[in-house]
Phi, psi and omega in degrees: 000326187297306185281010111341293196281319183322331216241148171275066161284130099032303179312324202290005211274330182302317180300333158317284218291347181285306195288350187277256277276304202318311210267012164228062186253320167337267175304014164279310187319286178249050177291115185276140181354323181208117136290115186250118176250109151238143196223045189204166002087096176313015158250039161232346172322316155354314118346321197224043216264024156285148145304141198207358188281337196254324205323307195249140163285176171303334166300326198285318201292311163294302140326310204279314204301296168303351169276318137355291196282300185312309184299323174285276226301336189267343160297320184284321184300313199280319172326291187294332166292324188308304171275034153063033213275359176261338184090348172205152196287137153195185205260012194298274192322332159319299203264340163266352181268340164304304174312297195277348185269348183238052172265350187220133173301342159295317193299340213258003191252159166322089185228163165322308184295317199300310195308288174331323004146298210280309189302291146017280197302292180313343164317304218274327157321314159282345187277319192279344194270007162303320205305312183255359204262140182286319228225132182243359197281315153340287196301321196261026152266333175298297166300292169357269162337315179289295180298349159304312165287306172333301191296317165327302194278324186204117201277349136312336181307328188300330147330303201274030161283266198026273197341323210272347168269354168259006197265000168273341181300299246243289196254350184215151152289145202313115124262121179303313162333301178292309144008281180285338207271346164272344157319290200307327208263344144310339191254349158301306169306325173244041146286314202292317153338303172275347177287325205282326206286283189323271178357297186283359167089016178269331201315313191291318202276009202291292217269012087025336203266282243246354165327302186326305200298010180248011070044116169285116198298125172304155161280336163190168247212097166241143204213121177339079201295303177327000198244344170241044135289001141320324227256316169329279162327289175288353148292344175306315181304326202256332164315304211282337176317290207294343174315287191296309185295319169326325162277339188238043173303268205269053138265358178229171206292161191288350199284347207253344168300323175305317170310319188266010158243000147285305184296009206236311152338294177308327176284293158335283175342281189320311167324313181278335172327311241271021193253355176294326175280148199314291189302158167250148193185112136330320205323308180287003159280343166318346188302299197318336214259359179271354182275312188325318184295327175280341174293340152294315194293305211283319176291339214257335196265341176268339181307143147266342164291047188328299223279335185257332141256024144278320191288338225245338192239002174271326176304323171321284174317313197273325168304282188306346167294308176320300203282321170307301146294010177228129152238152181252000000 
């Protein structure tokens, strides 16, 4: 399958859509009664002030979710070839972001991070265009602005403004200008924000919206171990990445050395999140997947070994299937 992908056909986009229904026929299967989607921040009900959690059932909820996910991955695809971050066009990148995304039975339903999904990949369109781009303020204002939504839709999201000060860090010299200019463009959405809370009588509980971000990094975590040996296999991957990228660091260009210490930030970040919320839920690691995904896509394109990343990654596939029907 990998050397399917390998090659930039079109085609491949159909066999995408063949591996979403597969890798979630598990969890259809054993789909629990009610799905519940909230894809908004409880100080955004406002906004929304129908019930909507319930709408869909779990098959629609589970379908709309792999249309979703399919819709990211050819996004995420067209992103990397376009900045060359593999050295060559291929369906890889697609195809591993289809993967890390059905790695947990959390990952495969209608969720907040998933939405944030779409936001992401679009950061990173602007994140990658500092490297040429002369005048950035525009673009981190822009960011800004993205992540003010983001943050509306899954309130972890106020992290990755990081992201725009370090991807300025990263791809440009220090301007203060740029700087202030992704402040601004955050704080314009939720300017408009409090104009909406003030209309509603509301005004007091606004600032109420960011209390959550004072939230004490937990001390210890419980959580199943046994439940993440799914987990195995992509650490092997992601071991062999830094093997194969380490060697061929400085053979590639710089924009593309840069790209891969944006993403490996992002990837932390996005990680670390995940204590704003009460509850501790996989959910939010979805975050995670789209830099994960390109760190796969870069060892799978470079593996030299068929019969050893092929086996390496139908072990990928069989765990996640496996896991989906066995919980422990």
């Amino acid at each position: 399958m990998i050397n399917l992908f390998k090659s930039f056909n079109p085609l491949n986009i159909l066999w995408l859509a063949i591996l979403v229904f597969v890798l979630r026929m598990g969890y259809i299967a054993e789909a629990p009664d009610k799905l519940q989607f909230v894809f908004v921040e409880p100080f955004a009900r406002l906004l929304l002030p129908v019930g909507y959690e319930y709408a869909l059932s779990p098959f629609e909820n589970v379908c709309l979710a792999g249309l979703v996910v399919l819709g990211q991955a050819v996004l995420l695809n067209f992103l990397v070839n376009k900045y060359n971050l593999l050295g060559r066009s291929t369906f890889l990148p697609s195809l591993m972001y289809v993967t890390v995304t059905a790695l947990f039975p959390q990952f495969l339903i209608l969720s907040a991070p998933l939405l944030c999904n779409f936001l992401l990949i679009w950061m990173l369109f602007k994140l990658f265009s500092f490297y040429k781009g002369d005048d950035a303020k525009s673009t981190a204002y822009d960011l800004g602005m993205i992540v003010a939504l983001g943050s509306i839709i899954y309130l972890p999201y106020i992290y990755l403004f990081l992201a725009i000060w370090l991807g300025l860090v990263i791809f440009k010299p220090f301007n203060w200008r740029e700087w202030i200019s992704g402040i601004l463009g955050y704080v314009t959405v939720f300017f408009f924000f409090a104009v909406f809370y003030y209309l509603n009588n509301r005004l007091g509980s606004f600032y109420q919206i960011w209390a959550p971000l004072g939230t004490k990094f937990p001390n210890s975590i419980n959580i199943k171990y046994l439940n993440y040996l799914v987990l195995i296999p992509v650490i092997i991957i992601i071991g062999l990445f830094l093997f194969h990228f380490q060697k061929n660091y400085y053979k590639s260009y710089v924009q593309v050395r840069k790209s891969f210490q944006l993403l490996l930030v992002i990837f932390i970040i996005a990680g670390l999140s995940f204590y704003v919320k009460s509850q501790f839920s996989l959910t939010h690691f979805v975050l995670c997947a789209v830099p994960a995904a390109v760190f796969l896509a870069y060892y799978f394109a470079y593996a030299s070994r068929k019969w050893f990343y092929e086996s390496l990654y139908l072990l990928l596939l069989i765990s996640i299937i496996y896991f989906q029907f066995n919980t422990f």
